[in-house]
Coordinates of C-alpha atoms in Angstrom, one line a residue:
Chain D
M1 CA 23.2 14.0 -3.3
A2 CA 25.4 14.7 -0.2
T3 CA 22.2 15.1 2.2
P4 CA 22.4 12.2 4.8
N5 CA 19.4 9.8 4.8
T6 CA 16.5 11.4 6.8
T7 CA 16.0 10.1 10.2
L8 CA 13.5 7.3 10.9
W9 CA 11.1 7.5 13.5
E10 CA 8.5 5.1 15.0
V11 CA 5.0 6.3 15.6
F12 CA 2.8 5.3 18.6
I13 CA -0.8 6.5 18.8
R14 CA -3.3 6.5 21.7
S15 CA -6.7 6.0 20.1
R16 CA -8.9 6.8 23.0
N17 CA -8.4 8.3 26.6
G18 CA -7.5 5.2 28.9
L19 CA -5.8 3.0 26.2
A20 CA -2.2 2.6 25.8
H21 CA -0.2 4.1 22.9
K22 CA 0.1 1.5 20.3
H23 CA 2.7 1.1 17.6
C24 CA 1.2 2.0 14.0
G25 CA 4.0 2.7 11.8
S26 CA 7.0 4.6 10.9
L27 CA 8.1 7.6 8.9
H28 CA 11.3 10.0 8.0
A29 CA 11.5 13.4 9.4
A30 CA 14.7 15.6 10.1
D31 CA 13.6 16.3 13.8
A32 CA 11.1 15.6 16.5
T33 CA 8.9 18.6 15.8
M34 CA 8.5 17.6 12.0
A35 CA 8.0 13.8 12.8
L36 CA 5.1 14.8 15.3
Q37 CA 3.5 16.9 12.3
A38 CA 4.0 14.2 9.9
A39 CA 2.8 11.5 12.2
R40 CA -0.6 13.5 12.5
D41 CA -0.9 13.9 8.6
I42 CA 0.0 10.4 7.7
Y43 CA -1.5 8.4 10.8
T44 CA -4.6 10.3 12.1
R45 CA -6.6 11.6 9.1
R46 CA -9.6 10.2 10.4
G47 CA -9.5 10.8 14.2
E48 CA -7.6 7.7 14.8
G49 CA -5.7 9.4 17.9
L50 CA -5.9 11.9 20.7
S51 CA -2.1 11.6 21.6
I52 CA 1.1 10.7 19.5
W53 CA 4.5 9.6 20.5
V54 CA 7.3 9.4 18.0
V55 CA 10.7 7.6 18.9
P56 CA 13.9 7.6 16.7
S57 CA 13.9 4.0 15.4
N58 CA 17.5 3.4 16.6
A59 CA 16.7 4.4 20.2
I60 CA 14.6 0.9 20.2
T61 CA 16.3 -2.3 21.4
A62 CA 14.6 -5.3 20.1
S63 CA 14.6 -8.9 21.1
D64 CA 16.4 -11.1 18.7
P65 CA 13.9 -13.5 16.9
S66 CA 16.6 -16.4 17.0
E67 CA 16.3 -16.3 20.8
K68 CA 12.6 -16.5 20.7
G69 CA 12.8 -20.0 22.4
M70 CA 15.0 -19.0 25.2
M71 CA 13.0 -15.7 25.8
F72 CA 9.5 -17.0 25.7
E73 CA 9.3 -20.8 26.1
P74 CA 9.4 -20.6 30.0
A75 CA 6.2 -19.0 30.1
E76 CA 4.5 -21.6 28.1
S77 CA 5.0 -24.6 30.3
K78 CA 3.8 -22.5 33.5
I79 CA 0.0 -23.3 33.0
Y80 CA -0.6 -22.8 37.0
R81 CA -0.1 -19.1 35.9
H82 CA -3.7 -19.0 34.5
P83 CA -6.9 -19.0 36.5
T84 CA -8.5 -22.0 34.7
F85 CA -5.5 -24.4 36.2
Y86 CA -7.7 -24.4 39.3
D87 CA -10.6 -26.4 40.1
V88 CA -13.4 -24.5 41.8
P89 CA -16.7 -26.4 42.3
E90 CA -19.7 -25.0 40.5
E91 CA -21.7 -24.5 43.6
V92 CA -19.3 -21.9 44.7
G93 CA -20.4 -19.7 41.8
H94 CA -18.4 -17.3 39.8
M95 CA -14.9 -16.6 41.0
Chain Q
M1 CA 7.7 -0.5 11.5
Y2 CA 10.8 -2.1 12.7
T3 CA 13.2 -1.2 9.9
Q4 CA 16.7 -1.8 8.9
A5 CA 18.0 0.1 12.1
L6 CA 16.7 -2.9 14.0
N7 CA 18.4 -5.6 11.7
T8 CA 20.5 -7.3 14.4
S9 CA 22.1 -9.9 12.0
D10 CA 23.5 -7.5 9.5
G11 CA 25.5 -9.1 6.7
E12 CA 25.5 -12.5 8.4
D13 CA 24.0 -15.1 5.9
R14 CA 21.4 -12.5 4.8
N15 CA 21.7 -13.2 1.1
V16 CA 23.0 -16.7 1.4
E17 CA 20.6 -19.5 0.6
D18 CA 20.6 -22.2 2.8
A19 CA 18.6 -25.4 2.2
A20 CA 17.5 -26.2 5.8
R21 CA 16.7 -22.6 6.7
S22 CA 14.7 -22.4 3.3
Q23 CA 12.9 -25.6 4.1
Q24 CA 11.9 -24.2 7.7
F25 CA 11.0 -20.8 6.1
Q26 CA 8.7 -22.6 3.8
A27 CA 7.2 -24.6 6.9
R28 CA 6.5 -21.3 8.6
I29 CA 4.7 -19.9 5.4
D30 CA 2.6 -23.1 5.1
A31 CA 1.5 -22.9 8.6
E32 CA 0.2 -19.5 7.8
E33 CA 2.8 -17.8 10.2
R34 CA 3.7 -14.2 9.2
I35 CA 7.3 -13.4 8.5
E36 CA 8.6 -10.4 10.3
P37 CA 11.6 -8.1 9.3
N38 CA 14.2 -9.6 11.5
D39 CA 13.3 -13.2 10.7
W40 CA 15.5 -15.1 8.4
M41 CA 14.0 -15.2 4.8
P42 CA 15.4 -16.4 1.4
A43 CA 17.1 -13.6 -0.7
A44 CA 14.7 -14.0 -3.4
Y45 CA 11.6 -13.6 -1.0
R46 CA 13.2 -10.3 0.0
K47 CA 14.0 -9.3 -3.5
T48 CA 10.4 -10.1 -4.7
L49 CA 8.7 -8.1 -1.9
T50 CA 11.0 -5.3 -2.3
R51 CA 10.2 -5.1 -5.9
Q52 CA 6.5 -5.6 -5.3
I53 CA 6.0 -3.3 -2.4
S54 CA 8.2 -0.3 -3.6
Q55 CA 6.3 -0.5 -7.2
H56 CA 3.2 -0.4 -5.1
A57 CA 4.5 2.6 -3.2
H58 CA 5.5 4.2 -6.5
S59 CA 1.9 3.7 -8.0
E60 CA 0.3 5.4 -5.0
V61 CA 2.6 8.4 -5.4
V62 CA 2.2 8.7 -9.1
G63 CA -1.4 8.0 -8.8
M64 CA -1.7 11.6 -7.3
L65 CA -0.9 13.2 -10.6
P66 CA -3.9 12.1 -13.0
E67 CA -6.3 13.0 -10.1
G68 CA -4.5 16.1 -8.9
N69 CA -5.2 17.4 -12.3
W70 CA -8.8 18.0 -11.3
I71 CA -8.5 19.3 -7.9
T72 CA -8.8 23.0 -9.0
R73 CA -11.6 22.2 -11.4
A74 CA -13.9 20.1 -9.5
P75 CA -17.5 21.0 -10.1
T76 CA -18.6 21.7 -6.4
L77 CA -17.0 22.4 -3.1
R78 CA -18.3 19.0 -2.0
R79 CA -16.5 17.2 -4.7
K80 CA -13.4 19.2 -4.1
V81 CA -12.9 18.4 -0.6
A82 CA -13.6 14.7 -1.4
L83 CA -11.0 14.8 -4.2
L84 CA -8.5 16.5 -2.1
A85 CA -8.9 14.0 0.8
K86 CA -8.7 11.2 -1.8
V87 CA -5.4 12.3 -3.2
Q88 CA -4.0 12.9 0.1
D89 CA -4.9 9.3 1.0
E90 CA -3.1 8.2 -1.9
C91 CA 0.2 9.8 -0.6
G92 CA -0.4 8.3 2.8
H93 CA -0.8 5.0 1.3
G94 CA 2.4 5.5 -0.7
L95 CA 4.2 6.4 2.6
Y96 CA 2.7 3.3 4.5
L97 CA 4.1 1.3 1.7
Y98 CA 7.6 2.8 1.4
A99 CA 7.9 2.1 5.1
A100 CA 7.0 -1.7 4.7
A101 CA 9.5 -1.8 1.8
E102 CA 12.2 -0.3 3.9
T103 CA 12.0 -3.0 6.5
L104 CA 13.3 -5.5 3.9
G105 CA 16.7 -3.3 4.1
S106 CA 16.5 -0.6 1.4
S107 CA 16.6 2.9 2.2
R108 CA 13.7 5.2 1.5
E109 CA 16.3 7.5 -0.8
E110 CA 17.3 4.3 -2.7
L111 CA 13.6 3.2 -3.6
V112 CA 12.7 6.8 -4.6
D113 CA 15.9 7.3 -6.7
A114 CA 15.1 3.8 -8.6
M115 CA 11.8 5.2 -9.4
L116 CA 13.1 8.5 -10.7
A117 CA 15.8 6.9 -12.6
G118 CA 13.1 4.8 -14.4
K119 CA 14.6 1.5 -12.9
A120 CA 11.6 0.8 -10.9
K121 CA 8.1 0.6 -12.3
Y122 CA 4.7 1.7 -11.4
S123 CA 1.2 0.8 -12.2
S124 CA 0.8 1.5 -16.0
I125 CA -2.8 2.6 -15.3
F126 CA -1.5 6.0 -14.5
N127 CA 0.1 6.7 -17.5
Y128 CA -3.5 7.3 -19.1
P129 CA -4.7 11.0 -19.1
T130 CA -7.8 12.5 -17.2
L131 CA -9.5 14.5 -19.9
T132 CA -12.8 15.2 -18.4
W133 CA -14.4 15.3 -14.9
A134 CA -16.0 11.8 -15.8
D135 CA -12.4 10.3 -15.6
I136 CA -12.4 11.2 -11.9
G137 CA -15.5 9.2 -11.4
T138 CA -14.3 6.2 -13.5
I139 CA -11.0 6.2 -11.7
G140 CA -12.6 6.0 -8.4
W141 CA -15.1 3.5 -9.3
L142 CA -13.0 1.2 -11.4
V143 CA -9.3 1.9 -10.9
D144 CA -9.9 1.9 -7.1
G145 CA -12.4 -0.7 -7.4
A146 CA -9.8 -3.1 -9.2
A147 CA -7.0 -2.0 -6.7
I148 CA -9.2 -3.2 -3.9
M149 CA -9.8 -6.6 -5.6
N150 CA -6.0 -6.8 -5.7
Q151 CA -5.3 -5.4 -2.3
I152 CA -7.9 -7.4 -0.1
P153 CA -6.0 -10.5 -0.3
L154 CA -2.7 -8.9 0.1
C155 CA -4.1 -8.2 3.9
R156 CA -3.3 -11.8 4.2
C157 CA 0.1 -11.8 2.6
S158 CA 2.9 -13.8 4.5
Y159 CA 4.9 -10.6 5.0
G160 CA 3.7 -8.8 8.3
P161 CA 4.5 -5.3 7.5
Y162 CA 3.1 -5.4 4.0
A163 CA 0.0 -7.0 5.2
R164 CA -0.6 -4.5 8.1
A165 CA 0.0 -1.7 5.6
M166 CA -2.5 -3.2 3.4
I167 CA -5.3 -3.4 6.0
R168 CA -4.9 0.3 6.7
V169 CA -4.9 1.0 2.8
C170 CA -8.1 -1.0 2.3
K171 CA -10.1 0.5 5.1
E172 CA -9.5 3.9 3.5
E173 CA -9.9 2.8 -0.3
S174 CA -13.5 2.0 0.2
F175 CA -14.4 5.6 0.5
H176 CA -12.3 6.1 -3.0
Q177 CA -14.5 3.7 -4.7
R178 CA -17.7 5.1 -3.4
Q179 CA -17.1 8.5 -4.1
G180 CA -16.1 7.7 -7.7
Y181 CA -19.2 5.6 -8.3
E182 CA -21.2 8.7 -6.8
I183 CA -19.7 11.0 -9.4
M184 CA -20.8 8.6 -12.2
L185 CA -24.2 8.2 -11.0
T186 CA -24.8 12.0 -10.8
L187 CA -23.5 12.1 -14.4
C188 CA -25.7 9.4 -15.5
R189 CA -28.8 11.1 -13.9
G190 CA -27.9 14.4 -15.5
S191 CA -28.2 15.8 -19.0
E192 CA -27.6 13.8 -22.2
E193 CA -24.2 15.4 -22.4
Q194 CA -23.2 14.1 -19.0
K195 CA -24.4 10.8 -19.6
A196 CA -22.5 10.8 -23.0
M197 CA -19.3 12.2 -21.0
A198 CA -19.6 9.0 -18.4
Q199 CA -19.8 6.6 -21.2
D200 CA -16.9 8.1 -23.0
A201 CA -14.8 7.9 -19.8
L202 CA -15.8 4.0 -19.3
N203 CA -15.0 3.4 -23.0
R204 CA -11.5 4.8 -22.6
W205 CA -10.6 3.3 -19.0
W206 CA -12.2 -0.2 -19.4
W207 CA -9.5 -2.0 -21.2
P208 CA -6.6 -0.5 -19.3
V209 CA -8.6 -1.4 -16.0
L210 CA -8.7 -4.9 -16.9
M211 CA -5.1 -5.0 -17.7
M212 CA -4.3 -3.6 -14.2
F213 CA -4.6 -7.3 -13.0
G214 CA -1.5 -8.1 -15.0
P215 CA -0.8 -10.5 -17.8
P216 CA -2.9 -13.8 -18.3
D217 CA -1.9 -16.6 -15.9
A218 CA -0.2 -18.6 -18.8
T219 CA 2.5 -16.0 -19.3
S220 CA 2.9 -14.2 -15.8
Q221 CA 6.6 -14.6 -14.8
H222 CA 6.2 -13.8 -11.1
S223 CA 3.2 -16.1 -10.1
D224 CA 4.5 -19.4 -9.2
T225 CA 7.0 -18.5 -6.5
S226 CA 4.6 -15.8 -5.3
T227 CA 1.8 -18.2 -4.8
K228 CA 4.2 -20.5 -2.9
W229 CA 5.3 -17.8 -0.5
K230 CA 1.7 -16.7 0.0
I231 CA 2.5 -13.3 -1.2
K232 CA -0.1 -13.8 -4.0
R233 CA -3.5 -15.6 -2.9
F234 CA -5.3 -15.4 -6.2
S235 CA -4.2 -15.6 -9.8
N236 CA -4.3 -12.6 -12.2
D237 CA -7.2 -14.2 -14.1
E238 CA -9.2 -15.2 -11.2
L239 CA -9.1 -11.6 -9.7
R240 CA -9.8 -10.2 -13.3
Q241 CA -12.9 -12.4 -13.4
K242 CA -14.1 -11.4 -9.9
F243 CA -13.8 -7.9 -10.9
V244 CA -15.7 -8.1 -14.1
D245 CA -18.6 -10.1 -12.2
A246 CA -18.6 -7.2 -9.6
T247 CA -18.6 -4.5 -12.4
V248 CA -21.2 -5.5 -14.8
P249 CA -24.3 -4.9 -12.5
Q250 CA -22.9 -1.7 -11.3
A251 CA -22.5 -0.5 -15.0
Q252 CA -25.9 -1.9 -15.7
F253 CA -27.3 0.3 -12.8
L254 CA -25.6 3.4 -14.2
G255 CA -27.3 2.5 -17.5
L256 CA -23.8 2.6 -19.2
T257 CA -22.6 0.1 -21.7
I258 CA -19.3 -2.0 -21.3
P259 CA -17.1 -1.6 -24.4
D260 CA -17.2 -5.1 -25.2
P261 CA -19.7 -6.2 -27.6
G262 CA -18.6 -9.9 -27.2
M263 CA -19.2 -10.0 -23.7
T264 CA -21.6 -12.8 -22.7
Q265 CA -22.9 -14.4 -19.4
D266 CA -22.2 -18.0 -19.1
A267 CA -24.1 -20.7 -17.3
G268 CA -22.5 -20.2 -14.1
G269 CA -23.2 -16.5 -14.0
H270 CA -19.8 -15.3 -14.9
W271 CA -19.3 -12.4 -17.5
R272 CA -16.9 -13.7 -20.2
Y273 CA -15.0 -10.8 -21.7
S274 CA -13.2 -10.7 -25.0
D275 CA -9.5 -11.0 -25.5
I276 CA -7.5 -8.4 -24.1
D277 CA -5.1 -6.3 -26.3
W278 CA -1.7 -7.0 -24.5
T279 CA 0.2 -5.2 -27.2
E280 CA -1.2 -2.2 -25.8
F281 CA -0.2 -3.1 -22.2
K282 CA 3.4 -4.0 -23.2
Q283 CA 3.8 -0.7 -25.1
V284 CA 2.7 1.4 -21.9
L285 CA 4.9 -0.6 -19.7
A286 CA 7.8 -0.1 -22.2
G287 CA 7.2 3.5 -21.6
N288 CA 5.1 4.4 -24.7
G289 CA 1.8 5.1 -23.1
P290 CA 0.1 8.5 -23.5
C291 CA 1.4 10.0 -20.2
N292 CA 4.6 8.2 -19.1
R293 CA 7.0 10.9 -20.1
E294 CA 4.8 13.6 -18.4
R295 CA 4.4 11.6 -15.2
M296 CA 8.1 11.0 -14.9
A297 CA 8.9 14.6 -15.6
A298 CA 6.3 15.8 -13.1
R299 CA 7.8 13.4 -10.3
R300 CA 11.5 14.5 -11.1
K301 CA 10.5 18.1 -11.2
A302 CA 8.8 17.6 -7.8
H303 CA 11.7 15.9 -6.1
E304 CA 14.3 18.4 -7.5
E305 CA 12.3 21.4 -6.3
G306 CA 11.9 19.8 -2.9
A307 CA 15.6 19.3 -2.5
W308 CA 16.1 22.7 -0.8
V309 CA 13.4 21.7 1.8
R310 CA 15.1 18.5 2.8
E311 CA 18.6 20.2 2.9
A312 CA 17.2 23.0 5.0
A313 CA 15.4 20.4 7.5
A314 CA 18.4 18.6 7.7
A315 CA 20.7 21.7 8.4
Y316 CA 18.4 22.8 11.0
A317 CA 18.0 19.5 12.8
E318 CA 21.9 19.3 12.7
K319 CA 22.3 23.0 14.1
R320 CA 19.8 22.3 16.9
K321 CA 21.5 19.2 17.9
T322 CA 25.1 20.9 18.0
R323 CA 23.4 23.7 20.2
Q324 CA 22.0 21.2 22.5
L325 CA 25.2 19.5 22.9
A326 CA 27.2 22.6 23.5
Q327 CA 24.6 23.8 26.1
A328 CA 24.8 20.3 27.8
A329 CA 28.7 20.7 27.8
E330 CA 28.5 24.2 29.6

C-alpha cells in the first residue's frame, strides 16, 4: 500500500492532581487530535488519568545508553550530596 | 515506549554477533538487569522477542473474534457491558504488545502484514468456535486463566518494554477471569439444561486449553535459549501443572466434571492429567482447526475495509500540515 506508516506518539498521563505526567506507552495516529482520542481509549479505560500529553516520538531526544557511564557516574561518587553524609548527634533530634 | 524512532545506532553492528558483547549481555541478564530498546542485544534475542511479542499481540486481536460473536446475544445488559469491556481490553492488550514489539525495530505495518499474510502465528485456542453462551464463561474462566498463568512470569521478563506491557495486561486480565467464572457459576446454579450447557462447554475447551501452554518440555524448540535469556521463567509443563492444580478445585466448586476420567491426585497433592493429543494441536497450528480460515478471513476483511479510514486520516493530516506551513510562511 502507498500510504506511509502512521506517525508514532508517546503518551504521558497525569494520574491525580498534583502528580507529574508520566510516560505510559505509545500509539500510532495520523494527527494530534486522533492521538489524544486514541490515548484516552487505550490508556485510561479505568480512570487512570486526569490529563494526557501526546508527543511525536521523533521529537524526543534520548541519551545514548553507551554513554551511560559518562552521563551518570559523576553523581554516584558525590555522596556528600545526600543528607545521610552528615553526622548530627542524636540529642539534637530530628533534622 | 521508545521505539525504532529513537534507535541511535541504526545499522551499526545491529545484527552482527560479537562474542564479548554477547558475554556482557548475558552477564546483565544473569544480574536480573532489564534490557531496554536502545541497548545492544544479540540478533537472535531480538528475533525471538519480535516473534513472541508480535504473536502475543496477534492473539489478543484475533481473540476478540470468538467473544465478539456473543456481544449482541449476551443474556442481560450486565453481561453485555462486561463482555464489551472485556473485548475492548483485548484490543488494548494487542496495542500495548504491538508497541512493545515495535521497540525491537519492526514497524506496526510489517507486523500486521505478516499476520494477515499467514506468516505470523497467533494462539491456536482462538481457532475453536463459541457455540453457546457457556463458551463465553469458559473462555473467561479457563482461557484467560491459562493466559494469566503464562503472563504473570512474563512481568519479570528480561526485556523491559515487554515486562511493562505485561504488568498492565495482568492487572486487567483478572477481571476477565472472574467475570467468566461468574457466568459459569450462574449457569451451574441454574436449570438442568443450563448446567448441561456449562458441562458441554468445559468438555470442549478443556483439552485445547491445556494445549495453550505449548508442547511438552521434552519437545519444545524455543525453551532453552528463552530460559537462558530470562524471557521464560517456567517451563510449559510446569505452568500447565500449576494451572491444572488451580483449576480442579474451581471445577469441583461448580459441580462440573473435568473430561479426563484418568485424572488422579498424587501424594504431593498435584492433579495428574492423562496424555494430551498433540496431533490435534499440530493440526490446528497447521491451519486445519475448526475456525482457522474464518478467523483469517475476518481479520483480512476488517483490515481491507478499514483502509479508506487510514488513507483519509493520513490525507487530512497532510492537508492540515501543508495549510499550517503556508500560513506560517505568510
